mmCIF file of C-alpha atoms in Angstrom:
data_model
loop_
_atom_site.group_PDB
_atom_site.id
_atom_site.type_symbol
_atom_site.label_atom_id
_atom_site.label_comp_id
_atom_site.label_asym_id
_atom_site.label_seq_id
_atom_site.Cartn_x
_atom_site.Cartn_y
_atom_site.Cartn_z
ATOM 1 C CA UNK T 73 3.518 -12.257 23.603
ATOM 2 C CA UNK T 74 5.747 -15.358 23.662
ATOM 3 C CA UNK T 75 8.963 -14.648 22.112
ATOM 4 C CA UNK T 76 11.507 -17.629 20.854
ATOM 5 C CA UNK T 77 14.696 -16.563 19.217
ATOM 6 C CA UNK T 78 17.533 -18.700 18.000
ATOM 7 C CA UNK T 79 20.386 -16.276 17.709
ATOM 8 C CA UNK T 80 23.983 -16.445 17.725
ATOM 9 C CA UNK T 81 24.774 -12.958 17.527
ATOM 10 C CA UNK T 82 28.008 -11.503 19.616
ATOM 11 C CA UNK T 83 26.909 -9.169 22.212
ATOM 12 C CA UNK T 84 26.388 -5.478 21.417
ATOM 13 C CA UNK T 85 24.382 -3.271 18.854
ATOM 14 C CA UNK T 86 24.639 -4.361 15.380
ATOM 15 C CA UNK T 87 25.956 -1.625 12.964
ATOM 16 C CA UNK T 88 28.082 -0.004 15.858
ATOM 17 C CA UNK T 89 31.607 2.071 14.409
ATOM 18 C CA UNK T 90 33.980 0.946 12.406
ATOM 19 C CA UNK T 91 31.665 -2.007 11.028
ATOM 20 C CA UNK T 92 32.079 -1.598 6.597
ATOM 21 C CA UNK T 93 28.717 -3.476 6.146
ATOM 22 C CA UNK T 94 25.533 -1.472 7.002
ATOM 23 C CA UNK T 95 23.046 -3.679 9.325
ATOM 24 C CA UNK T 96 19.417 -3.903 7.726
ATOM 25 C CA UNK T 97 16.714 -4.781 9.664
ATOM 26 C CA UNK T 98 14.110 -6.579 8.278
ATOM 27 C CA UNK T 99 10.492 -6.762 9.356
ATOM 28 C CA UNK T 100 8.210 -9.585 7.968
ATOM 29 C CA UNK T 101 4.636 -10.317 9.650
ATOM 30 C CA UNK T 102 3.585 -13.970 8.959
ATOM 31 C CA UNK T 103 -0.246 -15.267 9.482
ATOM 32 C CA UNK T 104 -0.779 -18.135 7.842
ATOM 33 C CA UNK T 105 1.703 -18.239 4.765
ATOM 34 C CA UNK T 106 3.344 -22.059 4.778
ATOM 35 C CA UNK T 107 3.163 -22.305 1.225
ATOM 36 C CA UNK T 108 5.402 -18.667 0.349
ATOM 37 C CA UNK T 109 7.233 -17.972 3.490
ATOM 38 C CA UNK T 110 10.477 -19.910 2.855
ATOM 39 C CA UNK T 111 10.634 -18.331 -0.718
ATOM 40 C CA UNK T 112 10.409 -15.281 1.095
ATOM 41 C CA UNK T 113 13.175 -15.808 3.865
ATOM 42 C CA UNK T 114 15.509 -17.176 0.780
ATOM 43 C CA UNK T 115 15.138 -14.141 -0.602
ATOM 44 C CA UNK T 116 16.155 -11.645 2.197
ATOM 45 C CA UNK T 117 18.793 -14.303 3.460
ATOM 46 C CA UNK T 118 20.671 -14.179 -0.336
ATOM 47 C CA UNK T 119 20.541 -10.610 -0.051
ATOM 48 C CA UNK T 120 24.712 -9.328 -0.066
ATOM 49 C CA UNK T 121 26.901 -6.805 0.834
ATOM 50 C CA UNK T 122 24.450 -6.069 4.442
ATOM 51 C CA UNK T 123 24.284 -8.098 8.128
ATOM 52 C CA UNK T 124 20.853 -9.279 8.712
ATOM 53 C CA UNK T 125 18.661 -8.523 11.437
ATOM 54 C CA UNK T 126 15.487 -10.410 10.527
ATOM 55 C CA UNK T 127 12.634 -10.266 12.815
ATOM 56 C CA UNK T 128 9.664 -12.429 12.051
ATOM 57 C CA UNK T 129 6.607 -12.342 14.143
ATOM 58 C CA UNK T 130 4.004 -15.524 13.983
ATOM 59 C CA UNK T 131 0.695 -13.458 14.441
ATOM 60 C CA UNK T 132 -1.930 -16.558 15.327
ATOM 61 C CA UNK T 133 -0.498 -18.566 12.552
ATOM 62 C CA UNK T 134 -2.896 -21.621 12.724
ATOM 63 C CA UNK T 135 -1.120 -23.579 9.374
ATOM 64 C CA UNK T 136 2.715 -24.403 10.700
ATOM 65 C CA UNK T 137 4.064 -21.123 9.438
ATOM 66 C CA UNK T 138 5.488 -20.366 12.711
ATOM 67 C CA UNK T 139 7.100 -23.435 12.842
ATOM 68 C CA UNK T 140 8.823 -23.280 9.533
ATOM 69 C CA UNK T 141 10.154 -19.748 10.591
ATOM 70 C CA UNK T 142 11.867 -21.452 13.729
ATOM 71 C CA UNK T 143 12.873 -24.352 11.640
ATOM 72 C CA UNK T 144 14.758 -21.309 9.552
ATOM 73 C CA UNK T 145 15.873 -19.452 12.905
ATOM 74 C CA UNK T 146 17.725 -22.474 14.185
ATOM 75 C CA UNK T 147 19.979 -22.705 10.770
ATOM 76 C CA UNK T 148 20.259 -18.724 10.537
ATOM 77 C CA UNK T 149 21.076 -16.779 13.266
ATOM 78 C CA UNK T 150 20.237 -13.243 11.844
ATOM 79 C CA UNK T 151 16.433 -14.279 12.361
ATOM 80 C CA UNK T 152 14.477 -13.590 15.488
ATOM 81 C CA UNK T 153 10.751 -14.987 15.610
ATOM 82 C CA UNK T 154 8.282 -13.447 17.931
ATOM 83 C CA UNK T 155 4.987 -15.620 18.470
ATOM 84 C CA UNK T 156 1.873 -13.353 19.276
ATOM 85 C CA UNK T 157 -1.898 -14.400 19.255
ATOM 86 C CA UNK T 158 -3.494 -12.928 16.179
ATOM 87 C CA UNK T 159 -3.772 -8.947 16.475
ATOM 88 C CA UNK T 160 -3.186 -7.966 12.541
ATOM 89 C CA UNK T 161 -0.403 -7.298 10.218
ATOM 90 C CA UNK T 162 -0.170 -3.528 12.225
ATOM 91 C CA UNK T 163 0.187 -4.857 15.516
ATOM 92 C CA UNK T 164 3.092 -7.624 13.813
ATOM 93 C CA UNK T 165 5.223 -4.759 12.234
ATOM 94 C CA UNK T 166 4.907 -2.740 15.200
ATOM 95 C CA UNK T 167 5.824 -5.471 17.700
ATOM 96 C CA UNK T 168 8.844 -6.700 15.459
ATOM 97 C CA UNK T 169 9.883 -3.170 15.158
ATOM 98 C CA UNK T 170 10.743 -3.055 18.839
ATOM 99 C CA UNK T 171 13.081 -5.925 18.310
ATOM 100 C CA UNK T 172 14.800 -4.397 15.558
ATOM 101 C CA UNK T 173 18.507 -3.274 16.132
ATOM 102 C CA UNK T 174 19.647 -2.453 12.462
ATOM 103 C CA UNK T 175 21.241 1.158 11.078
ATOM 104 C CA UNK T 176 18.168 0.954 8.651
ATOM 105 C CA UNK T 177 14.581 -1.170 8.839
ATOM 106 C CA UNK T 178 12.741 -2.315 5.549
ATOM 107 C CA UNK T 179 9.705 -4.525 5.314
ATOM 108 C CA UNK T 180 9.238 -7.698 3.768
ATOM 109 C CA UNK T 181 5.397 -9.885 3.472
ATOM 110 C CA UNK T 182 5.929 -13.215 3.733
ATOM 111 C CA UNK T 183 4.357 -14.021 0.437
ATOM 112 C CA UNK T 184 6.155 -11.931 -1.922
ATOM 113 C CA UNK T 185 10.096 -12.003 -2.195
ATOM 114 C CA UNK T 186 13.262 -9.699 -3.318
ATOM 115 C CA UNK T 187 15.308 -9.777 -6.580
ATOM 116 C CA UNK T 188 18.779 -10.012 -6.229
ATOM 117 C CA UNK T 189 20.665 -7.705 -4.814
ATOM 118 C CA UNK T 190 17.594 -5.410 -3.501
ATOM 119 C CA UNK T 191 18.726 -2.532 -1.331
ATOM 120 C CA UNK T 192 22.262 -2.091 -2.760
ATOM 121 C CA UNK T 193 20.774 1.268 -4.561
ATOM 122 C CA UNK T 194 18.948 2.245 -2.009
ATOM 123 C CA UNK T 195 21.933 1.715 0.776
ATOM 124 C CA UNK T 196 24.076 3.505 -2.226
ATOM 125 C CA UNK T 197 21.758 6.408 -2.494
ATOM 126 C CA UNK T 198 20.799 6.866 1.390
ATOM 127 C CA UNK T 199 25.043 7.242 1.800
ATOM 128 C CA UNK T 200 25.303 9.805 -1.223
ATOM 129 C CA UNK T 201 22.454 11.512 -0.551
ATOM 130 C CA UNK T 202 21.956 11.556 3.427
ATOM 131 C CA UNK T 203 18.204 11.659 3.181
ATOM 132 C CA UNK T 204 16.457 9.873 5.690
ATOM 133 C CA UNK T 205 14.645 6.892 3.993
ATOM 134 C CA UNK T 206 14.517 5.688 -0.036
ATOM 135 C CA UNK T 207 11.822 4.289 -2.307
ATOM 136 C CA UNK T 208 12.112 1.852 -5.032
ATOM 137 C CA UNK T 209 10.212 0.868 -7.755
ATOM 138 C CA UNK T 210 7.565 -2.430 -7.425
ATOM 139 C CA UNK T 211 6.630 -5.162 -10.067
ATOM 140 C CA UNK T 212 3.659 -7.216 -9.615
ATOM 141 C CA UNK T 213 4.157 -11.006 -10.321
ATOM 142 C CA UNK T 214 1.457 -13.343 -11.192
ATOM 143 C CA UNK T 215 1.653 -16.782 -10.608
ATOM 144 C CA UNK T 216 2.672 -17.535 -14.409
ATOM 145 C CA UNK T 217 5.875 -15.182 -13.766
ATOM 146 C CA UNK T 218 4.198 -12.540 -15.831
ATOM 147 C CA UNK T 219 5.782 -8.882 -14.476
ATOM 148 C CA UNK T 220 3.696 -5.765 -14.206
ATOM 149 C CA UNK T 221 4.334 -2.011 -13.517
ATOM 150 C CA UNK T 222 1.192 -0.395 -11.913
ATOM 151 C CA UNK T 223 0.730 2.230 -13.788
ATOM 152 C CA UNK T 224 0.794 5.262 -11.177
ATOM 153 C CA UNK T 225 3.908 3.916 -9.501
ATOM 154 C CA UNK T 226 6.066 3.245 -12.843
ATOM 155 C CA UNK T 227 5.287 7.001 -13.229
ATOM 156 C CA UNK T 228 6.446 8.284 -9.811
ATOM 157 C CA UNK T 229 9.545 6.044 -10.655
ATOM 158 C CA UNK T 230 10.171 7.080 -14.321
ATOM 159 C CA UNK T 231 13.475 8.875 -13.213
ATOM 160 C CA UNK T 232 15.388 9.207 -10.064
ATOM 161 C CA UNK T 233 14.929 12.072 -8.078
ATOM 162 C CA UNK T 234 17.658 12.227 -5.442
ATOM 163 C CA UNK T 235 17.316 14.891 -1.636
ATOM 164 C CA UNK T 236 13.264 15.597 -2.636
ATOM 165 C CA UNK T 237 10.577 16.379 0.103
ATOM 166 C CA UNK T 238 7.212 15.549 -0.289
ATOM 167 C CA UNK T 239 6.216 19.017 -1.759
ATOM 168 C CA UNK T 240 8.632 18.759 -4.156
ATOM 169 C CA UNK T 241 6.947 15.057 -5.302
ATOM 170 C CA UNK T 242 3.191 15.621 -4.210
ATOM 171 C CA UNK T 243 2.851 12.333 -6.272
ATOM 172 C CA UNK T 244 4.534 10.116 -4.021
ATOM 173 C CA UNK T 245 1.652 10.601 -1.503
ATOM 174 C CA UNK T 246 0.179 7.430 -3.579
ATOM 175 C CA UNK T 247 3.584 5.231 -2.987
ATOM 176 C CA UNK T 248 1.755 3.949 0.468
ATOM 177 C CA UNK T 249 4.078 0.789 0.818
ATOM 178 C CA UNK T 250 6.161 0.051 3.096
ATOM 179 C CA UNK T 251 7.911 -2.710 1.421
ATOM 180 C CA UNK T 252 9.469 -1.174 -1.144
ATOM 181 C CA UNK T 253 11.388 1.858 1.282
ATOM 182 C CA UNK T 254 14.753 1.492 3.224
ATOM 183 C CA UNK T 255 14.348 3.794 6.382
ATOM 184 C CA UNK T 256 16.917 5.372 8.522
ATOM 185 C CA UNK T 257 15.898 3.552 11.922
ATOM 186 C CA UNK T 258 17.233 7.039 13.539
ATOM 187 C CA UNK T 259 14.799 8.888 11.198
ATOM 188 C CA UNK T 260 11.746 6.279 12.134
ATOM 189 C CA UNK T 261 12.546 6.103 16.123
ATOM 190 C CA UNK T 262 12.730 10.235 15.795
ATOM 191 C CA UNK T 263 9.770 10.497 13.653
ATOM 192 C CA UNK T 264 7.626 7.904 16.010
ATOM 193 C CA UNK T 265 6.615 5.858 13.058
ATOM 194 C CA UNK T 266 4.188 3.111 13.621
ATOM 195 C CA UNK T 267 1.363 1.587 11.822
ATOM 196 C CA UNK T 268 -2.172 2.100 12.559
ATOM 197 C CA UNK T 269 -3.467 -0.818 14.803
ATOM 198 C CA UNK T 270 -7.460 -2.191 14.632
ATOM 199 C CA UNK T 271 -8.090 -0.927 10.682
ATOM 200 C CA UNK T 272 -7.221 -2.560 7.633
ATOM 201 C CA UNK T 273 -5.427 -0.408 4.862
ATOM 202 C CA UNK T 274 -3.393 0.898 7.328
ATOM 203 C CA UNK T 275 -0.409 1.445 5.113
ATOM 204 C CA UNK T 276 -2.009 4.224 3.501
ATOM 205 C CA UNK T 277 -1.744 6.287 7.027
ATOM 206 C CA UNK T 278 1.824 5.368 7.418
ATOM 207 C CA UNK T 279 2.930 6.175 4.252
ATOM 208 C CA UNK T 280 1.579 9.626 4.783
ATOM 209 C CA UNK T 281 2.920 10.000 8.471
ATOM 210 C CA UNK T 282 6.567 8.801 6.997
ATOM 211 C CA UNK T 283 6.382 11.181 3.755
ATOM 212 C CA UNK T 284 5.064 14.385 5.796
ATOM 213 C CA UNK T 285 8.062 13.479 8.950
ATOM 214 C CA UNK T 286 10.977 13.043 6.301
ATOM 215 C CA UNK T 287 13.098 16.388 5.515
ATOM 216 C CA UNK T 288 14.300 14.529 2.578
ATOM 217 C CA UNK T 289 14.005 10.892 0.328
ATOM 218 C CA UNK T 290 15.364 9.243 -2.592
ATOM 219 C CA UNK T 291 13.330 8.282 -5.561
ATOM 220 C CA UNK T 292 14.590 5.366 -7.592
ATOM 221 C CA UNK T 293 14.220 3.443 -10.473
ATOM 222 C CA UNK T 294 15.374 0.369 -10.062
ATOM 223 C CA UNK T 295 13.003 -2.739 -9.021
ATOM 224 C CA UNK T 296 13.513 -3.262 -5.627
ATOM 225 C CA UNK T 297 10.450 -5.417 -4.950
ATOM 226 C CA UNK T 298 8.806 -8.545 -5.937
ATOM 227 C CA UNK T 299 5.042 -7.899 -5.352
ATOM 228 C CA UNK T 300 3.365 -11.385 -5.450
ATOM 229 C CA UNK T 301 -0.430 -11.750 -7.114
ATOM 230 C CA UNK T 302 -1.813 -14.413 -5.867
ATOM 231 C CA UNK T 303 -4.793 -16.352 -7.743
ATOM 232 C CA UNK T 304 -6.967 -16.344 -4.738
ATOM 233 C CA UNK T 305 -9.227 -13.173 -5.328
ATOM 234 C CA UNK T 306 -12.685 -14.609 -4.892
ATOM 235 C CA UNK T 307 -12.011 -14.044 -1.125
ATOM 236 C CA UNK T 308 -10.479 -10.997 -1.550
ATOM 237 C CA UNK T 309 -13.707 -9.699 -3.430
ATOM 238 C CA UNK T 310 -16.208 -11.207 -0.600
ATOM 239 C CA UNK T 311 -13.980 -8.757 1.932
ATOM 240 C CA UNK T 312 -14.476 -5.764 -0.356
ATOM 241 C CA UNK T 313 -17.991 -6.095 0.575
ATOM 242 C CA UNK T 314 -18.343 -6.293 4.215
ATOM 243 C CA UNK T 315 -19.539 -3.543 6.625
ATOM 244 C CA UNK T 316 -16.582 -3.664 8.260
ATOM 245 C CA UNK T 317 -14.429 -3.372 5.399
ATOM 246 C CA UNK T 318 -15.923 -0.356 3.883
ATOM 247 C CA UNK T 319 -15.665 1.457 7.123
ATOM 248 C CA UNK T 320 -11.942 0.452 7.095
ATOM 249 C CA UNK T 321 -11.394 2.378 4.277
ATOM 250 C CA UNK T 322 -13.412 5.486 4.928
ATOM 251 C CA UNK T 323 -11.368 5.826 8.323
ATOM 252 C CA UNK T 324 -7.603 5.408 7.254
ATOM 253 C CA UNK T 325 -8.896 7.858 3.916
ATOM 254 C CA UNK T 326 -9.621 10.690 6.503
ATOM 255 C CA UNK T 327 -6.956 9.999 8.575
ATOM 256 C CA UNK T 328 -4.614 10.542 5.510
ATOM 257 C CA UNK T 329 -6.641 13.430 4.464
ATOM 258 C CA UNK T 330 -5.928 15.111 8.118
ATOM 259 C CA UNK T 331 -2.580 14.487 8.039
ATOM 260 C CA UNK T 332 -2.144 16.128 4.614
ATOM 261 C CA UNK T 333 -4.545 19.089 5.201
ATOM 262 C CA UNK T 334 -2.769 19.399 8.431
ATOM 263 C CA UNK T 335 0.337 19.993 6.843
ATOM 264 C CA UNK T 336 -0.668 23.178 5.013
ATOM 265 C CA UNK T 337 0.225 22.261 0.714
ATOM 266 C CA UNK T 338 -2.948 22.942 -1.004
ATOM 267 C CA UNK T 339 -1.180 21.313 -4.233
ATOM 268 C CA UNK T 340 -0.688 17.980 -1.974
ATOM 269 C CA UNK T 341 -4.331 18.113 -0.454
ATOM 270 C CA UNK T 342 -5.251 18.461 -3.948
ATOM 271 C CA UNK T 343 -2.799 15.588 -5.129
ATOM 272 C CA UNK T 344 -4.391 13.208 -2.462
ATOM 273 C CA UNK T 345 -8.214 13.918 -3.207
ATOM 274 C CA UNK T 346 -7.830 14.357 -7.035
ATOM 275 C CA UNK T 347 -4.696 11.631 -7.754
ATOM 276 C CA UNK T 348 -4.364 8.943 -4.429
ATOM 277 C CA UNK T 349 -7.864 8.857 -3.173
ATOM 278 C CA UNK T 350 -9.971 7.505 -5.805
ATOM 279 C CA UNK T 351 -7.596 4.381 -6.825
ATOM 280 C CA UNK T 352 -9.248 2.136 -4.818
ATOM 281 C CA UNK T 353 -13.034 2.992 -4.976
ATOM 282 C CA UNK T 354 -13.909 1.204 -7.910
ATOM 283 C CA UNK T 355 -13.792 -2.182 -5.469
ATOM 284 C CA UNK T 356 -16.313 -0.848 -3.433
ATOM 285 C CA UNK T 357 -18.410 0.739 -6.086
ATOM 286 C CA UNK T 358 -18.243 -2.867 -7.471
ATOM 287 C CA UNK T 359 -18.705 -4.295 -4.002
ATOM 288 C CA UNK T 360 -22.440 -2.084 -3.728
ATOM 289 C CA UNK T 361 -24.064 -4.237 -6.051
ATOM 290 C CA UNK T 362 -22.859 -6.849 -5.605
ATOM 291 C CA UNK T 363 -25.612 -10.350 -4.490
ATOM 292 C CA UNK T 364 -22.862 -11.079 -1.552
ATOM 293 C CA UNK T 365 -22.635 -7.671 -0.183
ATOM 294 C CA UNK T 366 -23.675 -7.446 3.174
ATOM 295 C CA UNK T 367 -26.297 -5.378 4.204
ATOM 296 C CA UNK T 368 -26.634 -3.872 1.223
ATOM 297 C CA UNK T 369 -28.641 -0.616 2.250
ATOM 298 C CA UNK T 370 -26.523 0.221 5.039
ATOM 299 C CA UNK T 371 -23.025 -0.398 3.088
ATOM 300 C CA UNK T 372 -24.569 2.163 0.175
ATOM 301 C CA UNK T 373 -25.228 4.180 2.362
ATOM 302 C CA UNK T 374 -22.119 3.974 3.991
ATOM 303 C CA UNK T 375 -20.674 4.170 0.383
ATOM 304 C CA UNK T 376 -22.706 7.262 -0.707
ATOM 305 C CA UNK T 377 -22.548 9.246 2.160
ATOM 306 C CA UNK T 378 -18.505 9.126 2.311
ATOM 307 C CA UNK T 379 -17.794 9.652 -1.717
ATOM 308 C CA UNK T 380 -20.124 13.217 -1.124
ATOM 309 C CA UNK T 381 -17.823 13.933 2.037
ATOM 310 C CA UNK T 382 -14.423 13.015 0.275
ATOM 311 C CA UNK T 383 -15.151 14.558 -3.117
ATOM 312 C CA UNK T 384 -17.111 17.853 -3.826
ATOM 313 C CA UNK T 385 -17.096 21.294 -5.359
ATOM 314 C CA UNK T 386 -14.805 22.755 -2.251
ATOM 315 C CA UNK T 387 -12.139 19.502 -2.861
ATOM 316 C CA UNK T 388 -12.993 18.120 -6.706
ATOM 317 C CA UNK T 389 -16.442 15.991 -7.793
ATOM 318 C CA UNK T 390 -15.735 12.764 -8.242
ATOM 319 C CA UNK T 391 -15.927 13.333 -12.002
ATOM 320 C CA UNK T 392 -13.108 15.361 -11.992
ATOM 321 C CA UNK T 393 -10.592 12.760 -9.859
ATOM 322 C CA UNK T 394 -8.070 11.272 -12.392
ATOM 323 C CA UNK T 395 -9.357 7.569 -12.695
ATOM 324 C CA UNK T 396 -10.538 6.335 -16.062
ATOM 325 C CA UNK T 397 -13.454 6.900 -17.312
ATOM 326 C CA UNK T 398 -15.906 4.033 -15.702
ATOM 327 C CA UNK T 399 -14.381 4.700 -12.529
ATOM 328 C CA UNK T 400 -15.481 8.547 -12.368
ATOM 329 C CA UNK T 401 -19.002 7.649 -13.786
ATOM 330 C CA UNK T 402 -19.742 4.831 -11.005
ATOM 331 C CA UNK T 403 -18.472 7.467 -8.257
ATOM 332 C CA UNK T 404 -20.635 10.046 -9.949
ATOM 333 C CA UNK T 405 -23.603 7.541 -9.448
ATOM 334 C CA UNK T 406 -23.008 6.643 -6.508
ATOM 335 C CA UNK T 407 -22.796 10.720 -5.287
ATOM 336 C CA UNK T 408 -26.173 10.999 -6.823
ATOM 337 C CA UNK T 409 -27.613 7.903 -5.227
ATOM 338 C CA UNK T 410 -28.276 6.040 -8.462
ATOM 339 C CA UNK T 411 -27.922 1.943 -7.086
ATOM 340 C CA UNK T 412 -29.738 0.755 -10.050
ATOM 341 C CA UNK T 413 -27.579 2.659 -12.767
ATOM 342 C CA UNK T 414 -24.553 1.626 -11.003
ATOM 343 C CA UNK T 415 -25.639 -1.915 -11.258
ATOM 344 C CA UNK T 416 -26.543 -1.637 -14.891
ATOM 345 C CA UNK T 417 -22.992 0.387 -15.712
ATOM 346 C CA UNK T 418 -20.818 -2.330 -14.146
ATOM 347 C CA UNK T 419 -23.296 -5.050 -15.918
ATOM 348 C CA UNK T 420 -22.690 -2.933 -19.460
ATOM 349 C CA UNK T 421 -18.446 -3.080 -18.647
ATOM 350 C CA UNK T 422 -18.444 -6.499 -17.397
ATOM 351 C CA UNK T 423 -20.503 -7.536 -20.591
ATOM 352 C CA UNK T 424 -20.066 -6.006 -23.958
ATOM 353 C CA UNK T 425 -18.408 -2.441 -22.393
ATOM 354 C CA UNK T 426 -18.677 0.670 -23.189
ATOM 355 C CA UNK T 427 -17.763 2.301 -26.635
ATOM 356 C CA UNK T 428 -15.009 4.713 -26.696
ATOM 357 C CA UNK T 429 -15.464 6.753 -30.171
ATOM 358 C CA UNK T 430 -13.280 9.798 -30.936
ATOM 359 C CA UNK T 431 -12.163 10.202 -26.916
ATOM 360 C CA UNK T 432 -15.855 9.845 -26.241
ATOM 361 C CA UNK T 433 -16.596 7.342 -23.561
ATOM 362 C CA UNK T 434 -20.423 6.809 -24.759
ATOM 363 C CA UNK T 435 -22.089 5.396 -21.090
ATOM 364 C CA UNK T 436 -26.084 5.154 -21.958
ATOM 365 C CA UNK T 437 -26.816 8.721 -19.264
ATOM 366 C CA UNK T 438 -24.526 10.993 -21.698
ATOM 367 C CA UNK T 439 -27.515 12.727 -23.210
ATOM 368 C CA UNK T 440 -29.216 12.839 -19.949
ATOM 369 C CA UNK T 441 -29.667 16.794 -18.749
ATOM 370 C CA UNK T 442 -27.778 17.340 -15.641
ATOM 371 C CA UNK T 443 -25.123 14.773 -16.777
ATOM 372 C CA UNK T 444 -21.628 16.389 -16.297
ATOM 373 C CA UNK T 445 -20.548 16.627 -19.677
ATOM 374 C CA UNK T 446 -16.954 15.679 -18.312
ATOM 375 C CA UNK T 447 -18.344 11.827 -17.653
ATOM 376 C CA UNK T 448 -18.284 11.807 -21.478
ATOM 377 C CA UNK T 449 -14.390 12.239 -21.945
ATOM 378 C CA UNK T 450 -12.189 9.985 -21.415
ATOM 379 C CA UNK T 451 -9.429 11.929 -20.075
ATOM 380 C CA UNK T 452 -10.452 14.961 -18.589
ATOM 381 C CA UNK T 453 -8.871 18.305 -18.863
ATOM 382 C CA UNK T 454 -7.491 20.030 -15.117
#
């Protein structure tokens, strides 16, 4: 790795006794961003009340990103820019992590930015509370400006919950990023925190190795994060169905799932494989039918042979996982090995949909013996 750094920083340890402003180091792996990074900068540069310690590492940027960020190190001398060959957002965070020389570390992607004004509850609440790391609430932002609160994370933020473990909030096993957390650097260097290197969807193994490590966080309800939604999904979709991909996912699942089983809750395993688990399936259910799927035998297989290990009668059928109703009948389909009926359910939902009558979700196989009944409901009873 090449390193160039534009700093004028007086010698010595940022955030050493006596200082009155906490030092906040700041993490942001760039690949190919031009168009969003400076947003992104402005937005952790405006942030108040902290000293900076922004390290930015250019992972194989092949679009001028890199240079921008050194354009932005020369006029700021809180930011530090590592250049690496391309290796992956894991092996980014984890090389700017060695860099980092803040009392706390937070992450920031280089196309999404900060409100105003970001980690002032979390610094407040880390120096009430002592615990070792906080998490605050996310909004998603289209490119019209239009604000969203995913669903599963406006309910783990619904009210502040202040000194928790993770089996007191077996919920916020699904909060798996990193971007919206303020860590303790002690408590990460302690805990030897790093992110998963070689696998996409690695934050979902971090998030478990941070929430199993910490004796205590800090739940909050303020927005701490700008999430950015790009238009650019067709792309997006086409990865959803490579081999590669798929196999991605199954490994950094597992990986979670040993943690968690590892750590001896039966309510959290149970959390994870019922709650956390099944979120993101319905891409790659979609993904199995799809005409630009790639080797489309082997990823079903793939596909089927991983929802029967993840979800049974000695964890929960898929049915029973607490997705909506579509979502646990294409996982159901898939256990059973039934391509063409997936096909022709994500045809009927992508076309005219599916009635809902009375709580009834009416899919065309309700009547069909052997049919859980449960596929029928649309919220199913515990």
């Amino acid at each position: 790795m090449s390193r160039a750094r534009w700093s004028l920083r007086r010698p010595g340890r940022p955030g050493r006794p006596g200082r009155s402003r906490p030092t906040v180091s700041v993490v942001m792996p760039v690949h190919d961003m031009a168009p969003y990074v400076e947003r992104s900068l402005d937005s952790v540069l405006a942030q108040p009340g902290v000293d900076l310690d922004v390290v930015v590492v250019d992972d194989g940027s092949t679009d001028g990103s890199g240079d921008l960020v050194a354009a932005y190190a020369r006029r700021h001398p809180a930011i530090t820019l590592l250049r690496q060959d391309n290796a992956g957002v894991s092996a980014a965070r984890n090389a700017a992590i060695e860099q980092c020389r803040g009392e706390f570390l937070t992450f920031v992607d280089p196309d999404d930015f900060l409100p105003a004004r970001a980690w002032a509850p979390m610094l407040a609440s880390l120096e009430r509370s002592g615990s070792d790391f906080a998490v605050g609430m996310m909004e998603r932002v289209d490119e019209g400006g239009r604000r969203r609160r995913p669903p599963l994370l406006a309910r783990n933020h619904a009210e502040a919950r202040i000194g928790v473990d993770i089996d007191a909030a077996p919920l916020m096993i699904a909060d798996v990023f990193p971007c919206n957390k303020l860590f303790r650097m002690d408590f990460w260097r302690r805990a030897g925190l790093s992110f998963p290197v070689g696998v996409s969807y690695e934050d979902q193994v971090f998030a478990a190795d941070a929430f199993l490590a910490a004796r205590r966080f800090d739940v909050l309800t303020e927005v701490v994060y700008e999430w950015y939604i790009r238009g650019e999904m067709s792309s997006a979709t086409h990865r959803r169905g490579r081999i590669d991909n798929l196999q991605d996912r199954i490994v950094t699942k597992q990986m979670a799932l040993d943690r968690v089983r590892a750590h001896g809750n039966p309510v959290l395993v149970d959390t994870l494989v019922r709650q956390v688990l099944p979120i993101d399936m319905w891409e790659h259910f979609r993904a199995a039918v799809a005409p630009t799927t790639e080797d489309p035998d082997h990823y079903w297989s793939l596909l089927r042979d991983a929802v029967r290990s993840f979800w049974h009668d000695d964890t929960v059928p898929f049915e029973l996982t607490e997705v909506p109703p579509g979502q646990r009948l294409m996982g159901w389909l898939v256990a059973q090995d039934r391509r063409a009926d997936l096909a022709a359910l994500i045809a009927a939902i992508d076309g005219p949909g599916v009635p809902v009558e009375d709580g009834r979700y009416l899919h065309p196989w309700r009547d069909e013996p052997g049919v859980p009944a449960v596929l029928g409901e649309v919220s199913p009873g515990r």
